[in-house]
């Protein structure tokens, strides 16, 4: 019986054998001797002020040589226990490693979300600044942090309206009903020929004809100019007031702004000064067109609202975090699109009216696999229809698999963000109760403070009652 | 060893140090002294009549300074424990806060569902009423609570049939085969010109021609009048008998009824008295048309069955509770629709037959991103098809993410409702057994009462046996 | 201290107060006295031979007045505990009732699946039968239980091939290339007019013309006759040999067979004897057509394979168990289809080419909400396209919600069935080891029997090794 | 009291009755006597050095006769316990068997994944080889294991580019703009007739005309030849260097390579030598066409990257593991497609313009059930549209159910693979720390080694910090 060792962990007695513990000599338990501080001579046992519930798992490591965790304990506790008992984490079994690592992964994810939502207001208010720096700082907060003041909030809404407006103006500028006719197409061609110029316009294409014979109305041009000036001012102010210029271009939205700045002004200058040369000079025309197309991306400025609208940011974060799954989706999709494009072409070879070349098969594969099914290209032979059926079902299956993983990730991030906001709200209410204990308190808060012994639970109730009305699940 | 403190919690001994407990002096354990009521001098230990399984988590708070909960205990227990040991909830760690709050969130959700299904019958029967009030009350219950009597149930089914009828009559009224010709279009135009009137009808539009040259048959008009009168009576009775008139218009269905009441009678009056003036007076025609369109929403009266058909109400509640996710869905969808509308226009610019203006691109984007794919507008250039492929895949991805969250919420609410109904059924059966112990009992119930010692389990079996036949999973 | 009561449950000591236990006097613990059989005078404590882990939850019921269950214990244990301690199940809290009831629900579901897969072979072999009854029994097993013998298995595959053939023959019989021309349409009409008959055929409809001017080839008619005779014989044998004739028609497949029996022979008789009268007699023609259409449902005989192919039966069971969710899906779908049909009609009223009446709107709504999008009816006005966009997005959302619940149910049933098959396989292997310990054993099984002490685990390994090759997850 | 038996399991005392234990005499506890090694005479109890937390479940087996497991303990522990206490696994209850078997299933799955990703590099380096064998080995590793060296990695990327190129060349070879005209179709037909040959070409089919009147340009032919030679060399080298030739053809990719090898060279030989005979000899033409079609499957060589790109391999494994579910999907889909094809034909019989035969109905059913909806065949009658609506909704439902199961399996495998990679990474870092304790260590690793007592946790932190930047969730 002298081999028996008695361990008292938090009041509960554990009995095992010395030989069992000494299997792992470099751990705390493996190197125990009766001269240890933990030894209690009177009771002939070692005393550890630890949680006895968790100790069975630790002891099982010595008995079995490997660690298996129960799943109901938070991973934080296991980290503490392994550190205290000096057990290396490489002894965790493969099947239980996910249980152990889940806590840290979740924590990293929560921290990652938190970092994305840090409001830089606080950072400014802590240290004093000179006059000019103070103005810069106020402008920066005004432009960057809609939550910093009411004016900033109003500005951010106004900013979004301008973005929306900048999305609608090019739509209107391409609509035949809005544009004003300036010249007849035949006269234009006659004039062009008269001047011995090359005309890059296809007379049969009504869209190109419209562009050369009509101009947007005055009010639309003015609106466009206003938008251009507004965004230019905003960008210059934003850059000038930015406290960390190095990090400025790391944000892809700021980088986009710079590109758009040059594109917008290039368009403006060309339209003002070289409008006539556009018809003569193909290079200039192409350059102009590229700039015009670039301006489309003004729309992405909508993503500036992610500061306020956390759900949208979570969506973007999910897409970015799913880069691997998107790659998988793209590659599988590509392989099957190429495969079905080949198959459908050969299957439909004897039908004179369908799939005149294999490149059309690519388009048909994409349209069928995504179940869009426009019907512009449809197989007509029996073989072609069998290929088509396989293509449609494969598409459903192959897309369902990675999309389920991506949607799952979004769900996870979304829920973690909701929990983070709940936790933040709880601490904000507690802080408010402590800071203003008597004057600015709402009825509900004061009620909860009266019976201080029940503070914790009552507080929560009032908190959750509010939630009931918000139908916040 | 004098630093050691012995705590007997529900029979299990816990040993820790005084210094550990005194880290949090404002809690029950932190402020313990040997003069406390909990102290037992004989055994030199404190005795608490609490669950020892949960106490390890409490003690770990003193050891680690933060609370981490095991996940297998119901949140209700933790609430009780924290209250008893006077530990503020702000000491809960962020990672375990969702575990703690889950119970309250679930409870709020269940209460929210319960409130939505409260039957107001009971509330009436408790206090005596005068004669007139008694009639009002009976009418109200008859109209509002289909579960209150058999007559009310029959009426509610009849009501739904009338709603269905009111959905079919306008369908028939617009069908060319049903309507009766009264005048030839050329004669009408001749007559209109003769009288020097302005005619607002496009002769090329067969639908408009049909409306002015034909009338619905007599039986359809009579049916329409019957429906109008039926709903009018029902609404007046409902309002007259409503015990809380203030809350009446808070229910959007009642509000809708009032709007429909005026719209229906306006149509009736115009058709009866001013039918000829419709062709002359554009304002009247527009007013008439708006009323006519409003009547479409009669269909929404179908949602009155949510009182009886809980699954439908749960669906509506899910949609309402997902207002944030629907917002996210709308905004993301809007940004990408605008973006792809721009891109496809520029990509297809050189093709004369497609996308004549950018507004068509909007429609195409919506049709492609939802994978509906009508095929009325299809890109034909290589570049356009690449944009189209991206649009289709983006649509699948972006819609899958918020829809997964919304479907998850519905799933959650649906399951909670099923549990609520199970629980209610259990208590209803128990009550029935107690109230009518001998006469009105069914065979199954009496059998389960005989062996009273096994009441609890047998009861449940009979309950669950029934379920087996319902295939209620 | 005399209020303290000491309870020894399975070796662990629990201490609480008499007053606490007496709150619920009608339970076992509430009615304890020192004269009880459980009382141990020497140690001054009560001894119960129960699991101490579960007793804390029982004791907490006396402390808190309500039962909350930890989630990690199987519901079966709680049922035993509540029965032993005589605690009525109505004391379970609402939040933990689902935890408690989950075990019984799961068990009911497993039993429900088991009942669906009972093989009636065993039932027959146990009692002796007379000669005729013996033959009946063999025929019945041969027809009904493909697992009963190899011949029955071969017959069941042959049966399925005939079903498949019976699905293909009508396809061929309607194909213009297969049918043989017997008369020219003009001659037929001339002949009909000559005989003064009414002809019910639309000369402009190529399909109807084909039916009256051509006949299926001889070999197709013979095949059809063979199929008719095969199924007739099989049905008669099946009915004649059926041991429980009352239950025969409860199976919808047998009921279908009877309907098809009469339909097939009616068609045969009409074609043989009254073929000429079909053109004269409209009633006969309609009767013939209805019979012809009914024969389509021969295909549903495919579902006879569910006896062997459990996954298909699970799918059918899921659909049947989701009857409530399918109802919800139908009603929501119906309301929205009616609503959007109305809206699109009014939105497109001024466009002469689209939606000529409201009934077309119904079809368009269905096609758009299911994202099929044929493109035969497409809105063209701006307002109509907004309605169309809303319709597509609503369809995605509304269908996703109930379909997620139904798919979840299928997933649940599917997994339960896989577990049931695993469990059955384990017991089958164990039984085989015991019945034939030496002769018919496979190598693997004998190996596992040698070291009998490790039987349980080794057995399982061999079992799971097999699984590895089946890639059975 | 002599019936009581005291068991000390890891320090915790359990008390039960001898009679309870003796119910199962063939187990360890059932066959205990006081002469056992486990008996301690002094304390009059049995001592077992096991985990007391798990012993309650074991003891409950003796009390209840069946084993129910708590869900929070890893299945590995239960396996150990059952083996130690000699309890056969057939005593596990059906409801808890999935809990028990889950561990082994998961482990089998993880092993299955591991086997798929074994890198054969290590196996080679362990034993010495002769010169020729050494070269063979190096070639094999170069071709098969892209992770074995940088050159192998570059080669594998180059290989994929060639595969991509081999997918694009046939696309170009079928495009009218790329091919060069060599002869006019009328001249060709004249020439063919002149020589009295049969011409298998349909003059009305522009695709067939293109194939006989044009040839791919020289550069495309050379490219094709290069690809053919490249793959041929690679295949020969791969086969020659393969160390286990028997297993070579078990890999379907190698088998495919052989088929493609012969197909490619057949095409090449026919094009070079018998090009003229293709127009005369139908058998040769068909043989040539089959070879040409086979070459399409060159694309499947893309799946060679699964060695490096684990997500793609996991996708393929999921599809292979879902063979049962895919069968279910196919059969259900087939039955419903056949059913709706029949129904739509009869529903649309009176409409002369739609569904001219039943085979078209098959295609329509597939297109509608997958919600592709091309719109080439659309029902026009009211009855046909009802059938169409049912078909679309059935399709959504029936496909959702098996696809949810398959997507779930992918999700499971995908997560298991991510965990496997995490675990591998942890052990790789640990190994690196031990092997090169001072010189090749990165800053982060050395930092974590300094404070050795915190090695386990700090290590993990650095590991997880890296993950944060990868946004690896």
GROMACS .gro file of C-alpha atoms in nm, chain B residues 8 10-12 40 42-43 47 49-54 71-74 76-77 80 103 107 110 114 164 167 170-171 174-176 200 202 204-208 210-211 292-293 296-297 299-300 302-303 305 309 311-312 315 318-319 326 329 333 359-360 363 366 370-374 376-377 399 403 406-407 410-411 414 418-423 426-427 430 434 453-454 456-457 459-461 463-465 467-468 471-473, chain C residues 1 4 6 12-17 20 53 56-57 60 63-64 66 68-72 79 82-83 86-90 92-98 100-101 104-105 108-109 112 320-321 324-325 327-328 331-332 334-336 338-339 341-343 345-346 348-352 354-359 362 364 367-368 371-375 377-379 384-385 388-389 392-393 396-398 400-402 404-405 409 412-413:
model
  204
  481UNK     CA    1  -1.951   2.174   0.324
  483UNK     CA    2  -2.474   1.981   0.024
  484UNK     CA    3  -2.262   1.710   0.188
  485UNK     CA    4  -1.947   1.746  -0.022
  513UNK     CA    5  -2.080   2.493   1.227
  515UNK     CA    6  -1.852   2.133   1.599
  516UNK     CA    7  -1.718   2.037   1.264
  520UNK     CA    8  -2.246   2.442   0.569
  522UNK     CA    9  -2.753   2.365   0.145
  523UNK     CA   10  -2.663   2.407  -0.226
  524UNK     CA   11  -2.578   2.183  -0.520
  525UNK     CA   12  -2.210   2.075  -0.484
  526UNK     CA   13  -2.184   2.008  -0.860
  527UNK     CA   14  -2.223   2.378  -0.935
  544UNK     CA   15  -2.211   2.406  -2.093
  545UNK     CA   16  -2.426   2.116  -1.968
  546UNK     CA   17  -2.605   2.298  -1.685
  547UNK     CA   18  -2.922   2.498  -1.757
  549UNK     CA   19  -3.145   2.906  -1.477
  550UNK     CA   20  -2.922   2.732  -1.220
  553UNK     CA   21  -2.974   3.124  -0.892
  576UNK     CA   22  -3.126   3.059  -2.114
  580UNK     CA   23  -3.701   3.216  -2.230
  583UNK     CA   24  -4.071   3.141  -2.566
  587UNK     CA   25  -4.666   3.261  -2.588
  637UNK     CA   26  -6.044   3.321  -5.129
  640UNK     CA   27  -5.919   3.680  -5.457
  643UNK     CA   28  -6.104   4.015  -5.976
  644UNK     CA   29  -5.920   3.741  -6.168
  647UNK     CA   30  -6.021   4.068  -6.601
  648UNK     CA   31  -6.060   3.759  -6.817
  649UNK     CA   32  -6.185   3.833  -7.173
  673UNK     CA   33  -5.745   5.831  -7.211
  675UNK     CA   34  -5.473   5.353  -7.600
  677UNK     CA   35  -5.360   4.957  -7.953
  678UNK     CA   36  -5.368   4.809  -7.603
  679UNK     CA   37  -5.615   4.515  -7.607
  680UNK     CA   38  -5.639   4.520  -7.229
  681UNK     CA   39  -5.752   4.883  -7.212
  683UNK     CA   40  -6.139   4.536  -7.321
  684UNK     CA   41  -6.198   4.745  -7.009
  765UNK     CA   42  -5.900   4.923  -5.750
  766UNK     CA   43  -5.534   4.833  -5.693
  769UNK     CA   44  -5.575   4.356  -5.412
  770UNK     CA   45  -5.460   4.360  -5.051
  772UNK     CA   46  -5.575   3.880  -4.988
  773UNK     CA   47  -5.370   3.967  -4.681
  775UNK     CA   48  -5.561   3.530  -4.516
  776UNK     CA   49  -5.322   3.610  -4.233
  778UNK     CA   50  -5.587   3.237  -3.979
  782UNK     CA   51  -5.252   2.797  -3.765
  784UNK     CA   52  -4.689   2.755  -3.818
  785UNK     CA   53  -4.795   3.049  -4.036
  788UNK     CA   54  -4.324   3.220  -4.025
  791UNK     CA   55  -3.948   3.495  -3.818
  792UNK     CA   56  -3.972   3.743  -4.100
  799UNK     CA   57  -3.353   4.141  -4.448
  802UNK     CA   58  -2.991   4.121  -4.777
  806UNK     CA   59  -2.834   4.291  -5.318
  832UNK     CA   60  -3.183   5.055  -6.665
  833UNK     CA   61  -3.237   4.727  -6.851
  836UNK     CA   62  -3.352   4.418  -6.440
  839UNK     CA   63  -3.189   4.102  -6.054
  843UNK     CA   64  -3.181   3.536  -5.816
  844UNK     CA   65  -3.111   3.265  -6.082
  845UNK     CA   66  -3.457   3.322  -6.230
  846UNK     CA   67  -3.303   3.380  -6.575
  847UNK     CA   68  -3.599   3.469  -6.797
  849UNK     CA   69  -3.546   3.832  -7.224
  850UNK     CA   70  -3.212   4.011  -7.193
  872UNK     CA   71  -2.814   3.542  -5.120
  876UNK     CA   72  -3.100   3.343  -4.621
  879UNK     CA   73  -3.308   3.375  -4.167
  880UNK     CA   74  -3.392   3.008  -4.229
  883UNK     CA   75  -3.726   3.021  -3.850
  884UNK     CA   76  -3.602   2.674  -3.762
  887UNK     CA   77  -4.045   2.666  -3.514
  891UNK     CA   78  -4.331   2.277  -3.107
  892UNK     CA   79  -4.175   2.237  -2.759
  893UNK     CA   80  -4.418   2.492  -2.615
  894UNK     CA   81  -4.711   2.298  -2.760
  895UNK     CA   82  -4.574   1.970  -2.619
  896UNK     CA   83  -4.535   2.123  -2.275
  899UNK     CA   84  -4.862   1.759  -2.099
  900UNK     CA   85  -5.008   2.003  -1.847
  903UNK     CA   86  -5.251   1.631  -1.614
  907UNK     CA   87  -5.723   1.590  -1.175
  926UNK     CA   88  -4.715   0.551  -0.848
  927UNK     CA   89  -4.619   0.529  -1.213
  929UNK     CA   90  -4.567   1.038  -1.432
  930UNK     CA   91  -4.405   0.795  -1.669
  932UNK     CA   92  -4.887   0.937  -1.858
  933UNK     CA   93  -4.606   1.038  -2.077
  934UNK     CA   94  -4.609   0.710  -2.261
  936UNK     CA   95  -4.902   1.095  -2.452
  937UNK     CA   96  -4.615   0.992  -2.670
  938UNK     CA   97  -4.803   0.693  -2.810
  940UNK     CA   98  -4.776   1.125  -3.101
  941UNK     CA   99  -4.651   0.816  -3.275
  944UNK     CA  100  -4.609   1.107  -3.677
  945UNK     CA  101  -4.532   1.425  -3.488
  946UNK     CA  102  -4.154   1.453  -3.483
  947UNK     CA  103  -2.818   2.066   1.366
  950UNK     CA  104  -2.979   1.808   0.896
  952UNK     CA  105  -2.769   1.266   0.577
  958UNK     CA  106  -2.145   0.968  -0.179
  959UNK     CA  107  -2.280   1.162   0.118
  960UNK     CA  108  -2.540   1.433   0.061
  961UNK     CA  109  -2.649   1.663   0.340
  962UNK     CA  110  -2.965   1.873   0.331
  963UNK     CA  111  -3.241   1.977   0.572
  966UNK     CA  112  -3.630   2.120   0.251
  999UNK     CA  113  -2.415   1.194  -1.018
 1002UNK     CA  114  -2.786   1.647  -0.723
 1003UNK     CA  115  -3.053   1.727  -0.980
 1006UNK     CA  116  -3.213   2.060  -0.641
 1009UNK     CA  117  -3.430   2.321  -0.293
 1010UNK     CA  118  -3.574   2.514  -0.591
 1012UNK     CA  119  -3.858   2.292  -1.009
 1014UNK     CA  120  -3.371   2.161  -1.445
 1015UNK     CA  121  -3.177   1.885  -1.618
 1016UNK     CA  122  -2.812   1.886  -1.722
 1017UNK     CA  123  -2.797   1.810  -2.094
 1018UNK     CA  124  -2.524   1.543  -2.096
 1025UNK     CA  125  -3.712   0.871  -1.650
 1028UNK     CA  126  -3.816   1.040  -1.150
 1029UNK     CA  127  -3.997   0.708  -1.122
 1032UNK     CA  128  -4.178   0.935  -0.719
 1033UNK     CA  129  -4.155   1.291  -0.856
 1034UNK     CA  130  -4.435   1.383  -1.102
 1035UNK     CA  131  -4.309   1.496  -1.441
 1036UNK     CA  132  -4.518   1.814  -1.420
 1038UNK     CA  133  -4.005   1.976  -1.490
 1039UNK     CA  134  -3.936   2.335  -1.591
 1040UNK     CA  135  -4.046   2.443  -1.939
 1041UNK     CA  136  -3.690   2.520  -2.051
 1042UNK     CA  137  -3.565   2.169  -1.965
 1043UNK     CA  138  -3.869   1.974  -2.078
 1044UNK     CA  139  -3.731   1.939  -2.434
 1046UNK     CA  140  -3.627   1.533  -2.098
 1047UNK     CA  141  -3.867   1.453  -2.381
 1050UNK     CA  142  -3.870   0.948  -2.587
 1051UNK     CA  143  -3.921   1.135  -2.911
 1054UNK     CA  144  -4.051   0.676  -3.087
 1055UNK     CA  145  -3.890   0.780  -3.412
 1058UNK     CA  146  -4.140   0.406  -3.612
 1266UNK     CA  147  -4.521   1.210  -4.487
 1267UNK     CA  148  -4.391   1.333  -4.148
 1270UNK     CA  149  -4.763   2.012  -4.150
 1271UNK     CA  150  -4.465   2.191  -4.304
 1273UNK     CA  151  -4.921   2.262  -4.562
 1274UNK     CA  152  -4.742   2.575  -4.441
 1277UNK     CA  153  -5.055   2.815  -4.796
 1278UNK     CA  154  -4.777   3.074  -4.786
 1280UNK     CA  155  -5.062   3.031  -5.247
 1281UNK     CA  156  -5.111   3.366  -5.070
 1282UNK     CA  157  -4.802   3.517  -5.228
 1284UNK     CA  158  -5.226   3.528  -5.564
 1285UNK     CA  159  -5.088   3.858  -5.434
 1287UNK     CA  160  -5.053   3.781  -5.973
 1288UNK     CA  161  -5.276   4.075  -5.886
 1289UNK     CA  162  -4.989   4.319  -5.848
 1291UNK     CA  163  -5.144   4.259  -6.368
 1292UNK     CA  164  -5.203   4.612  -6.248
 1294UNK     CA  165  -4.834   4.586  -6.650
 1295UNK     CA  166  -5.180   4.718  -6.739
 1296UNK     CA  167  -5.054   4.985  -6.978
 1297UNK     CA  168  -4.828   4.745  -7.170
 1298UNK     CA  169  -5.032   4.593  -7.456
 1300UNK     CA  170  -4.784   4.134  -7.163
 1301UNK     CA  171  -5.017   3.969  -6.912
 1302UNK     CA  172  -5.337   3.976  -7.117
 1303UNK     CA  173  -5.534   3.852  -6.816
 1304UNK     CA  174  -5.475   3.795  -6.447
 1305UNK     CA  175  -5.471   3.413  -6.469
 1308UNK     CA  176  -5.066   3.328  -6.147
 1310UNK     CA  177  -4.585   3.391  -6.389
 1313UNK     CA  178  -4.249   3.041  -6.230
 1314UNK     CA  179  -4.075   3.342  -6.073
 1317UNK     CA  180  -3.681   3.073  -5.974
 1318UNK     CA  181  -3.761   2.851  -6.273
 1319UNK     CA  182  -3.805   3.159  -6.494
 1320UNK     CA  183  -3.914   3.018  -6.831
 1321UNK     CA  184  -3.938   3.363  -6.984
 1323UNK     CA  185  -4.424   3.586  -6.968
 1324UNK     CA  186  -4.194   3.867  -6.861
 1325UNK     CA  187  -4.282   4.212  -6.722
 1330UNK     CA  188  -4.371   4.547  -6.344
 1331UNK     CA  189  -4.001   4.481  -6.309
 1334UNK     CA  190  -4.092   4.098  -6.048
 1335UNK     CA  191  -3.779   4.165  -5.840
 1338UNK     CA  192  -3.820   3.659  -5.703
 1339UNK     CA  193  -3.659   3.759  -5.372
 1342UNK     CA  194  -3.630   3.259  -5.242
 1343UNK     CA  195  -3.696   3.359  -4.881
 1344UNK     CA  196  -4.039   3.202  -4.831
 1346UNK     CA  197  -3.608   2.854  -4.804
 1347UNK     CA  198  -3.774   2.860  -4.461
 1348UNK     CA  199  -4.006   2.555  -4.473
 1350UNK     CA  200  -3.491   2.404  -4.443
 1351UNK     CA  201  -3.720   2.246  -4.179
 1355UNK     CA  202  -3.624   1.633  -4.069
 1358UNK     CA  203  -3.256   1.352  -3.874
 1359UNK     CA  204  -3.450   1.046  -3.993
   0.00000   0.00000   0.00000
